[in-house]
mmCIF file of C-alpha atoms in Angstrom:
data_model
loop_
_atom_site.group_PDB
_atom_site.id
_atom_site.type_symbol
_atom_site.label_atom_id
_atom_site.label_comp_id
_atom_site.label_asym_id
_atom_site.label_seq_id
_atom_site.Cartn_x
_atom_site.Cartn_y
_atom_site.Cartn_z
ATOM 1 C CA UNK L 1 30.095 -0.637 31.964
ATOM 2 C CA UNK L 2 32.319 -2.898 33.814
ATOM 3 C CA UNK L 3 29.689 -5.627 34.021
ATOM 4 C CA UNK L 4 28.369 -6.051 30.454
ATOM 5 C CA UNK L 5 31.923 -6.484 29.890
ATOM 6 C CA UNK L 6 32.227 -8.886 31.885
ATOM 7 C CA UNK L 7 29.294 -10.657 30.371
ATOM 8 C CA UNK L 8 31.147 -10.060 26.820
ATOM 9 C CA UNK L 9 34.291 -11.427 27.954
ATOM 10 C CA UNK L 10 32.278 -14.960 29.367
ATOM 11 C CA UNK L 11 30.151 -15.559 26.197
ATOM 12 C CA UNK L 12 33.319 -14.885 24.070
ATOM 13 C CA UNK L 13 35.250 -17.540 26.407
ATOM 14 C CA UNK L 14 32.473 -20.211 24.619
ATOM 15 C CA UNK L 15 33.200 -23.318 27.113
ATOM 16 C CA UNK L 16 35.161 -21.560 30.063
ATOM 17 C CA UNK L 17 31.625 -20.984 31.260
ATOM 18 C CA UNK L 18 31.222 -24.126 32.119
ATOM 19 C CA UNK L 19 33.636 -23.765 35.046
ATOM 20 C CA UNK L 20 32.527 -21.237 36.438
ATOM 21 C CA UNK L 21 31.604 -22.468 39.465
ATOM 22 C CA UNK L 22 34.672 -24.161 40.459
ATOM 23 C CA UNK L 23 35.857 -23.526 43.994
ATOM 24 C CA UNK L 24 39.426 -22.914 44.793
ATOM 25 C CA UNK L 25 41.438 -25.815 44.588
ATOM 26 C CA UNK L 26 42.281 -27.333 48.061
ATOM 27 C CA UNK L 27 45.721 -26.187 49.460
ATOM 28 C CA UNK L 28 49.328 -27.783 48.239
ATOM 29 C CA UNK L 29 49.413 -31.702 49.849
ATOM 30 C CA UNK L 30 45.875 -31.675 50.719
ATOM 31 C CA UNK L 31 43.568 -34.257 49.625
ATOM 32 C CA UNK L 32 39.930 -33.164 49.530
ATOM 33 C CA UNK L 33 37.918 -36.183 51.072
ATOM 34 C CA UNK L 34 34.652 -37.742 50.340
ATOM 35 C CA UNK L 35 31.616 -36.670 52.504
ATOM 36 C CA UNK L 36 28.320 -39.112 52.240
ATOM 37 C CA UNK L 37 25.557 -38.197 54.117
ATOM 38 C CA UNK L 38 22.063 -39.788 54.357
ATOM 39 C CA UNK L 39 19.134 -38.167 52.763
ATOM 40 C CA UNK L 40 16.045 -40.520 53.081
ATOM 41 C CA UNK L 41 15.924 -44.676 52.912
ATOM 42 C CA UNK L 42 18.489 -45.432 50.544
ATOM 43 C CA UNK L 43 18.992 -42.256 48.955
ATOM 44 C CA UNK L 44 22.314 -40.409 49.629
ATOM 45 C CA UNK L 45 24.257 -37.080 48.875
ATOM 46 C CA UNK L 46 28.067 -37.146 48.197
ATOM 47 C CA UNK L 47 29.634 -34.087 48.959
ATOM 48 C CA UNK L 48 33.717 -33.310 47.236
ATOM 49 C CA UNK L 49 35.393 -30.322 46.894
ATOM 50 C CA UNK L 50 32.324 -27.941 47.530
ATOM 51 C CA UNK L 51 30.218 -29.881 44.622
ATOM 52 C CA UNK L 52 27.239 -32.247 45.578
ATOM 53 C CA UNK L 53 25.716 -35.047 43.927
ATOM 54 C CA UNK L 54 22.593 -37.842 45.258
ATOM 55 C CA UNK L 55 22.436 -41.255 44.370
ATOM 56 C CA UNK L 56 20.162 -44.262 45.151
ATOM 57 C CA UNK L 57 20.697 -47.562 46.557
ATOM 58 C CA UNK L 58 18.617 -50.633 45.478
ATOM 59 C CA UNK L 59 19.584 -54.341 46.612
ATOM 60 C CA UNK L 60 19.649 -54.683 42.443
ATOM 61 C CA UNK L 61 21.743 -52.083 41.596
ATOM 62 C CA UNK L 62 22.755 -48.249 41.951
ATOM 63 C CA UNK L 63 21.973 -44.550 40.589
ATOM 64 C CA UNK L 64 24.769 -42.654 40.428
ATOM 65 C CA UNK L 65 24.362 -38.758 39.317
ATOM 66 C CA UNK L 66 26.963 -36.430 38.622
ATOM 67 C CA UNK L 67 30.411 -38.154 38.833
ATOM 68 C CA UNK L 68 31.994 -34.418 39.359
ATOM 69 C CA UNK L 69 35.256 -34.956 38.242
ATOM 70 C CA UNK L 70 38.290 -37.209 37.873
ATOM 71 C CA UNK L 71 39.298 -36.260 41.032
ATOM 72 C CA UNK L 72 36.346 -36.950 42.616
ATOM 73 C CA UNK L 73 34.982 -39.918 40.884
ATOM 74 C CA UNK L 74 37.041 -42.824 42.549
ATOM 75 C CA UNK L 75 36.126 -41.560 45.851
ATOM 76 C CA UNK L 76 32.876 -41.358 45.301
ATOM 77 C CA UNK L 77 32.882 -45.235 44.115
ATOM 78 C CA UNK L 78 34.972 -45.882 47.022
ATOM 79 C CA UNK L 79 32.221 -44.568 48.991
ATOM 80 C CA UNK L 80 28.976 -46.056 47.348
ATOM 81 C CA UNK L 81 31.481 -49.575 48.115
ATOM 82 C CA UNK L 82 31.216 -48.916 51.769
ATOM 83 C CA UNK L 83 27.731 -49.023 51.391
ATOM 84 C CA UNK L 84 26.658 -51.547 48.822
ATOM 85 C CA UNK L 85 28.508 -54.345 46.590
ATOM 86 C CA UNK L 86 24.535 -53.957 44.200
ATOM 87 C CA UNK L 87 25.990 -53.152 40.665
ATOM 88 C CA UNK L 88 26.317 -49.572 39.422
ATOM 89 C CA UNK L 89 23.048 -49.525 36.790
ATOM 90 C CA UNK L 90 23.357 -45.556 35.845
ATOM 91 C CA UNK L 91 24.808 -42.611 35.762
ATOM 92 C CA UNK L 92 22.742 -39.455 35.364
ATOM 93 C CA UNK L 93 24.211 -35.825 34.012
ATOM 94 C CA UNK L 94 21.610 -33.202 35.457
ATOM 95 C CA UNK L 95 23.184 -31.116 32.835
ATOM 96 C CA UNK L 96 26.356 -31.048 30.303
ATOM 97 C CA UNK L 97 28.457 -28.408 32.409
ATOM 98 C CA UNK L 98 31.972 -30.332 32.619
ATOM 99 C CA UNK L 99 32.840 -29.188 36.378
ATOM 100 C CA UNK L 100 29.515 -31.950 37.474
ATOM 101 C CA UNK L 101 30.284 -34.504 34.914
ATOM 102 C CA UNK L 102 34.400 -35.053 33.833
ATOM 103 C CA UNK L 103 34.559 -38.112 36.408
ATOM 104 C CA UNK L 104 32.771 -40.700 34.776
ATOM 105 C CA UNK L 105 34.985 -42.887 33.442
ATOM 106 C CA UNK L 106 35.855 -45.078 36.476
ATOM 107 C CA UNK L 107 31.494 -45.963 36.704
ATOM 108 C CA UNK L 108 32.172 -46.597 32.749
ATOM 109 C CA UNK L 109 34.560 -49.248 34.129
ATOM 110 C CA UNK L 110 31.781 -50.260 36.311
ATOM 111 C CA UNK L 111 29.532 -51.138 33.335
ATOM 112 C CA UNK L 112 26.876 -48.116 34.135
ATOM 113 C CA UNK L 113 24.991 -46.514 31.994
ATOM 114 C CA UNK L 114 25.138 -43.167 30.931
ATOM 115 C CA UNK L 115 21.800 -40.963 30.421
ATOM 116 C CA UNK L 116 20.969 -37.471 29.522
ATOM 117 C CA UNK L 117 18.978 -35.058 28.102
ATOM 118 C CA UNK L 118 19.231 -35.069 24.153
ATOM 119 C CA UNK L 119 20.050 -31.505 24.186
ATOM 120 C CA UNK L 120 23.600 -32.181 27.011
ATOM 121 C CA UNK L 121 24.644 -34.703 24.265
ATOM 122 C CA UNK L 122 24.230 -32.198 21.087
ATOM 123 C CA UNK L 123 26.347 -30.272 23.367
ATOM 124 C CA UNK L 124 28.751 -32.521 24.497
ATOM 125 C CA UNK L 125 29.154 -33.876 21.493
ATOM 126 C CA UNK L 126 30.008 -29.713 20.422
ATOM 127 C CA UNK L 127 32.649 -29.907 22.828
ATOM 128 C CA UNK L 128 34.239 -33.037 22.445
ATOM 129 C CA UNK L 129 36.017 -32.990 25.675
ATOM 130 C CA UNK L 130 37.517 -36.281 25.888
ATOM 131 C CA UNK L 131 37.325 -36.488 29.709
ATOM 132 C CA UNK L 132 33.501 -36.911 29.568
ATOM 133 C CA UNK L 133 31.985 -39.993 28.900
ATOM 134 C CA UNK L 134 29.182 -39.790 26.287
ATOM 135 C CA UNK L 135 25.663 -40.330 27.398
ATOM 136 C CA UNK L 136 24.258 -43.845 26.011
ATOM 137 C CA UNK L 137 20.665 -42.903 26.659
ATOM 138 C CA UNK L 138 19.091 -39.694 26.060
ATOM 139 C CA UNK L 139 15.817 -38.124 27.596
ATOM 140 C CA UNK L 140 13.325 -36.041 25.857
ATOM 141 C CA UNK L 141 10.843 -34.621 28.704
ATOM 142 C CA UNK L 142 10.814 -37.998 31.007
ATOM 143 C CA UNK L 143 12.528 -41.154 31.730
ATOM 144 C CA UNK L 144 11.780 -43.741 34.237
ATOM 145 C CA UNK L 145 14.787 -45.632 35.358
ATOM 146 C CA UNK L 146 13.957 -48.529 37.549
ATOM 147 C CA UNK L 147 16.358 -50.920 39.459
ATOM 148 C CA UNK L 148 14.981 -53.697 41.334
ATOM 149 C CA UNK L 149 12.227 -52.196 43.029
ATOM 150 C CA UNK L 150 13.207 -48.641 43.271
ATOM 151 C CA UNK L 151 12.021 -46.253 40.479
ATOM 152 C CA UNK L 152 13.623 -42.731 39.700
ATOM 153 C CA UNK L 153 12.259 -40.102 37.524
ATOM 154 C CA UNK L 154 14.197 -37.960 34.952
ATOM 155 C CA UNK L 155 12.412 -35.118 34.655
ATOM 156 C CA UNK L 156 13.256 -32.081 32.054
ATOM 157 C CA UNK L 157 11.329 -29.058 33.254
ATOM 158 C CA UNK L 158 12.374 -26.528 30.322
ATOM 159 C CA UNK L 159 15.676 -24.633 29.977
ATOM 160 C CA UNK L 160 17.265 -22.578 33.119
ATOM 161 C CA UNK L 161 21.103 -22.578 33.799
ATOM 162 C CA UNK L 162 21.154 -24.365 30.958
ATOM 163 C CA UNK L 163 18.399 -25.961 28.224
ATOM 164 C CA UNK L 164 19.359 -29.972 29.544
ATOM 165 C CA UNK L 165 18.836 -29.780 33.155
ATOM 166 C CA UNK L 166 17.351 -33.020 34.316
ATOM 167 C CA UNK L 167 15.284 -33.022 37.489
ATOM 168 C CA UNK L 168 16.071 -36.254 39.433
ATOM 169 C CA UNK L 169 13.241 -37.393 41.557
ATOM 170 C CA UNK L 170 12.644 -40.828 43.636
ATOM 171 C CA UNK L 171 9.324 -40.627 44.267
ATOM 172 C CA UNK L 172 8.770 -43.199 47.014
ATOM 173 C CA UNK L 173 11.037 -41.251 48.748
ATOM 174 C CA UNK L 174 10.259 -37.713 47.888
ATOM 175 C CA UNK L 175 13.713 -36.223 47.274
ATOM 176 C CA UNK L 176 14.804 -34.481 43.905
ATOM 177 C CA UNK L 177 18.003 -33.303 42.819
ATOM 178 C CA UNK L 178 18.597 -30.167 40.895
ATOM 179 C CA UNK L 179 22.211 -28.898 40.212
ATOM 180 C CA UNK L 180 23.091 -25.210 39.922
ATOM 181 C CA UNK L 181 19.404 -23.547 39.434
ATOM 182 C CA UNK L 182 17.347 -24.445 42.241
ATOM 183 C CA UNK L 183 19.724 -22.388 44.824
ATOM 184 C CA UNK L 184 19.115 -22.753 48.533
ATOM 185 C CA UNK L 185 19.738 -19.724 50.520
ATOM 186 C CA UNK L 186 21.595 -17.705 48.177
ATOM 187 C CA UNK L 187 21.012 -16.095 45.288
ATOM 188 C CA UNK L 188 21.436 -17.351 41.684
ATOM 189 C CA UNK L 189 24.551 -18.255 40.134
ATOM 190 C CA UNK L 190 27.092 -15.570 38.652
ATOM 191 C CA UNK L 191 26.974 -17.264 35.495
ATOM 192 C CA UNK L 192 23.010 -16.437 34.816
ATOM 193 C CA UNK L 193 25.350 -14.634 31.802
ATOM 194 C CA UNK L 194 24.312 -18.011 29.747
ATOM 195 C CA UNK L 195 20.868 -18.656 31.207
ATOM 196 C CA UNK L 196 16.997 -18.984 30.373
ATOM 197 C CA UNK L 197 15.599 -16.457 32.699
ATOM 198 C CA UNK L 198 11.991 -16.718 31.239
ATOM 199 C CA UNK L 199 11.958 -20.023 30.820
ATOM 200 C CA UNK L 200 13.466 -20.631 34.662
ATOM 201 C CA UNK L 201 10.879 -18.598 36.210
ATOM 202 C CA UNK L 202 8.194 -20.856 34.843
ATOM 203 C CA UNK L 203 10.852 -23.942 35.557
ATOM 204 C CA UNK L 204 9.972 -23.048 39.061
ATOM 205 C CA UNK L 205 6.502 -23.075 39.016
ATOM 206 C CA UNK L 206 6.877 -26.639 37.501
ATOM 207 C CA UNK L 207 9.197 -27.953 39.962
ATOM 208 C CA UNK L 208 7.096 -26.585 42.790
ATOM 209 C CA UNK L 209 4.002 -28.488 41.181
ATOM 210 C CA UNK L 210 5.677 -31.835 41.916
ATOM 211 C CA UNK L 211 5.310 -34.016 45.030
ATOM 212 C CA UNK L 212 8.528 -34.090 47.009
ATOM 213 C CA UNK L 213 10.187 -33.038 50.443
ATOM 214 C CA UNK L 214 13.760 -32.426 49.951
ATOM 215 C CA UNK L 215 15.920 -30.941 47.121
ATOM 216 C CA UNK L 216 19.714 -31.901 47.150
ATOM 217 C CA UNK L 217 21.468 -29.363 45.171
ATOM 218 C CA UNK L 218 24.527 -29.188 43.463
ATOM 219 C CA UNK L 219 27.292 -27.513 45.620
ATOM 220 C CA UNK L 220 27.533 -27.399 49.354
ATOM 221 C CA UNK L 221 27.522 -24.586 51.218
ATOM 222 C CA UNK L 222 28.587 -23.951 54.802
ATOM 223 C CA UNK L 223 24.834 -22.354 55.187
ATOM 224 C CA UNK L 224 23.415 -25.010 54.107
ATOM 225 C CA UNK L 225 25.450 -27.940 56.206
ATOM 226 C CA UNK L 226 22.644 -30.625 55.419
ATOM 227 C CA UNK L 227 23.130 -30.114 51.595
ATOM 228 C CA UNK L 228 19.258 -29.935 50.928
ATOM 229 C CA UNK L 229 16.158 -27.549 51.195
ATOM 230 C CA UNK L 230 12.687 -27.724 51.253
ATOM 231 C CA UNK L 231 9.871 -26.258 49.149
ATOM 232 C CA UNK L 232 10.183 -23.108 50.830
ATOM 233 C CA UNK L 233 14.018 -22.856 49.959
ATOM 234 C CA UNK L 234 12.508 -22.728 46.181
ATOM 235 C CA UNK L 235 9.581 -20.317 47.329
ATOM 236 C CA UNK L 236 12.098 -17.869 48.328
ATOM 237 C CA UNK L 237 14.254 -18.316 45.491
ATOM 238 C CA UNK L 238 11.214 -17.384 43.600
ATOM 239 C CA UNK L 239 10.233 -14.359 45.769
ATOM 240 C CA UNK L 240 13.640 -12.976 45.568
ATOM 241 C CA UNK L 241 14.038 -13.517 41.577
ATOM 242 C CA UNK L 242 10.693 -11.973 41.124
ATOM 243 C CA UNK L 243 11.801 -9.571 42.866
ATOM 244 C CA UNK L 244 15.311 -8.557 41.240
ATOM 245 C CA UNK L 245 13.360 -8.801 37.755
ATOM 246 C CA UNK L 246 10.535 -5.751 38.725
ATOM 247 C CA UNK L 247 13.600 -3.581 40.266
ATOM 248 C CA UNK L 248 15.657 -4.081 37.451
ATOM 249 C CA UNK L 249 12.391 -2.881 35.522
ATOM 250 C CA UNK L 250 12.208 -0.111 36.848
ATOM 251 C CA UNK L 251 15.894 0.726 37.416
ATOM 252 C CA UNK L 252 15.592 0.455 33.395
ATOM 253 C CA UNK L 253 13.129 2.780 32.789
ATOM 254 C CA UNK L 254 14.686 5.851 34.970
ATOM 255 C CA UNK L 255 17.836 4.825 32.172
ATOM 256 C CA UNK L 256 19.793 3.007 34.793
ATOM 257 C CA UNK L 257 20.715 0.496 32.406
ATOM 258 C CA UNK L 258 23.154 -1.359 31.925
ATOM 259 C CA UNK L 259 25.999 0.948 33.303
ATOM 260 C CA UNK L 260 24.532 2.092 36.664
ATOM 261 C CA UNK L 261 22.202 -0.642 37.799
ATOM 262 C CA UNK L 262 24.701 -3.031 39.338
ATOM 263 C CA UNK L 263 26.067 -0.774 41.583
ATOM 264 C CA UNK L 264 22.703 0.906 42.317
ATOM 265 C CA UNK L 265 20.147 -1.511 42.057
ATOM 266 C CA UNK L 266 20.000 -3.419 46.235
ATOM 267 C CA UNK L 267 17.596 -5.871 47.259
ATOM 268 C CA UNK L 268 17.715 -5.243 50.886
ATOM 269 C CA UNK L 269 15.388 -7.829 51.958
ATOM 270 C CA UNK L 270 17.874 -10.651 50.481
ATOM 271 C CA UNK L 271 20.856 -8.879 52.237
ATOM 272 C CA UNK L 272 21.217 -11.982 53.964
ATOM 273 C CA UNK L 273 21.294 -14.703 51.299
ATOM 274 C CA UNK L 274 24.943 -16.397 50.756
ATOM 275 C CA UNK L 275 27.421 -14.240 48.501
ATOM 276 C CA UNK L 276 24.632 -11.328 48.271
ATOM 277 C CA UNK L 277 27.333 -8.624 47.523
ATOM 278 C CA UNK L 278 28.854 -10.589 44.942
ATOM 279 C CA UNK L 279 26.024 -12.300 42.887
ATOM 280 C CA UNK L 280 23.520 -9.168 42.410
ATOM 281 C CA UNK L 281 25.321 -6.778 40.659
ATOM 282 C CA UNK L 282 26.098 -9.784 37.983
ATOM 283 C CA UNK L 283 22.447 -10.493 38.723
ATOM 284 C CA UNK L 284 20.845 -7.124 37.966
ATOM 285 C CA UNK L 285 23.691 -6.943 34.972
ATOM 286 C CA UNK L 286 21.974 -9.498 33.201
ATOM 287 C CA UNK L 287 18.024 -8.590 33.943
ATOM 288 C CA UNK L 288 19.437 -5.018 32.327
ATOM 289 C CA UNK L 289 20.158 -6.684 29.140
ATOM 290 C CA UNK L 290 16.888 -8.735 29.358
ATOM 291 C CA UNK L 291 14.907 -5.500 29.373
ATOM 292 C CA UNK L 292 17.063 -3.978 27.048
ATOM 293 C CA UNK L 293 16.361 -6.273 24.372
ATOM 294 C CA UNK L 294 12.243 -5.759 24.353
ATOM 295 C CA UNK L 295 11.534 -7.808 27.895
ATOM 296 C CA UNK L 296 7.640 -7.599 28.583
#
């Protein structure tokens, strides 16, 4: 019982899901610093506070994704500076959760502009958080930005950990970025609770379809000191939630669900994958309702 309570108590919270995924804040006097590191020719990841985001550099101008939060947001323009004086052109949400997005305003002041999908700003515009600046362009299924000679795709794939995740993809250079449900090495997020699970599983499929060589994702793990993964990473992503859906199954049908499952239901083969002990019994919690509720 304890975790369909839990998943109660989050939908009830309405917007406190969207921080879920916070990390703990950095000790008393401590400043958490900027990290950039290089991805491919002119493409970059910028790593604060355990949260990740990419961005492109064109002599015309640069792609900025996920200005994180207020916090983060002037060092992150601090350290796009130390790389280029080109213009800030954009700034992408991959999706309307506040804890990726709050820090825009100082690339406002920059004169970017602000794109996402139509559905983050129906929902940003729900929430009215005052900290987030409003997207000025929307996306429907694609959107080519270009700047100079650099092009990069805004692709929306169907709804997963949320229904407005944009894919970001430079195609010359064969990188994407996906925040919060394209895990690498660890299983999927503890806040599934307000997820697409159908409509993820085939969001994989559709991601895997598309030509590209590295996937910068949206927080940065210890396990993962790069910040990206490959194909693979999302093949075994795949196996494993293809996996915890047909246990779940049949965990449901010997009446396991919801109240026994999480603390029955082990995936021994993904024993290894980052916060394992923590995520799956959320994990299996919500495939129980899934089932529940006439899952074929």
């Amino acid at each position: 019982m304890r975790f369909s309570l839990v998943f109660t108590v989050i939908l009830s919270a309405g917007a406190s899901v969207v921080w879920a995924q916070q990390p703990a804040p950095p000790a008393a006097g401590a400043a958490p610093a900027g990290v950039v590191k290089p991805v491919a020719d002119g493409v970059y990841l910028f790593e604060f506070a355990g949260y990740q985001s990419m961005f492109v550099i064109d002599p015309a101008g640069v792609v900025i994704t996920d200005p994180i939060s207020p916090a983060a947001a002037p060092v992150y323009l601090a350290e796009v500076r130390k790389l280029t004086s080109a213009p800030i052109k954009y700034v992408v949400y991959s999706h309307h959760h506040f804890d990726h997005i709050a820090g825009g305003a100082p690339f406002k002041q920059a004169g970017a502009v602000f794109v996402a999908h139509r559905n983050a700003k129906v929902q940003l515009e729900r929430l009215k958080n005052a900290a987030v600046v409003p997207p000025d362009q929307t996306v429907d299924e694609s959107k080519t930005l270009t700047v100079g000679r650099t092009k990069v795709d805004l692709l929306y794939l169907g709804r997963n950990h949320s229904d407005n995740s944009l894919v970001v993809s430079v195609p010359a250079r064969k990188v994407i970025y996906a925040a919060d449900w394209l895990p690498v090495g660890e299983l999927i997020w503890r806040n599934v609770f307000d997820s697409y699970i159908d409509e993820w599983f085939e969001g994989i499929d559709r991601v895997l379809a598309l030509d590209w060589e590295k996937l910068v994702v949206g927080h940065a793990r210890a396990h993962n000191p790069k910040g990206w993964g490959t194909k693979d990473d999302v093949r075994a992503f795949k196996a494993y939630f293809t996996d915890l859906k047909e246990a779940v199954r049949v965990a449901y049908l010997q009446g396991l669900c919801p109240n026994r499952a999480p603390n029955e239901v082990k995936l021994p083969k993904y024993a290894q994958l980052f916060e394992y002990e923590e995520f799956l019994p959320m994990n299996v919690d919500r495939m129980c309702l899934y089932w529940r509720n006439g899952w074929q």
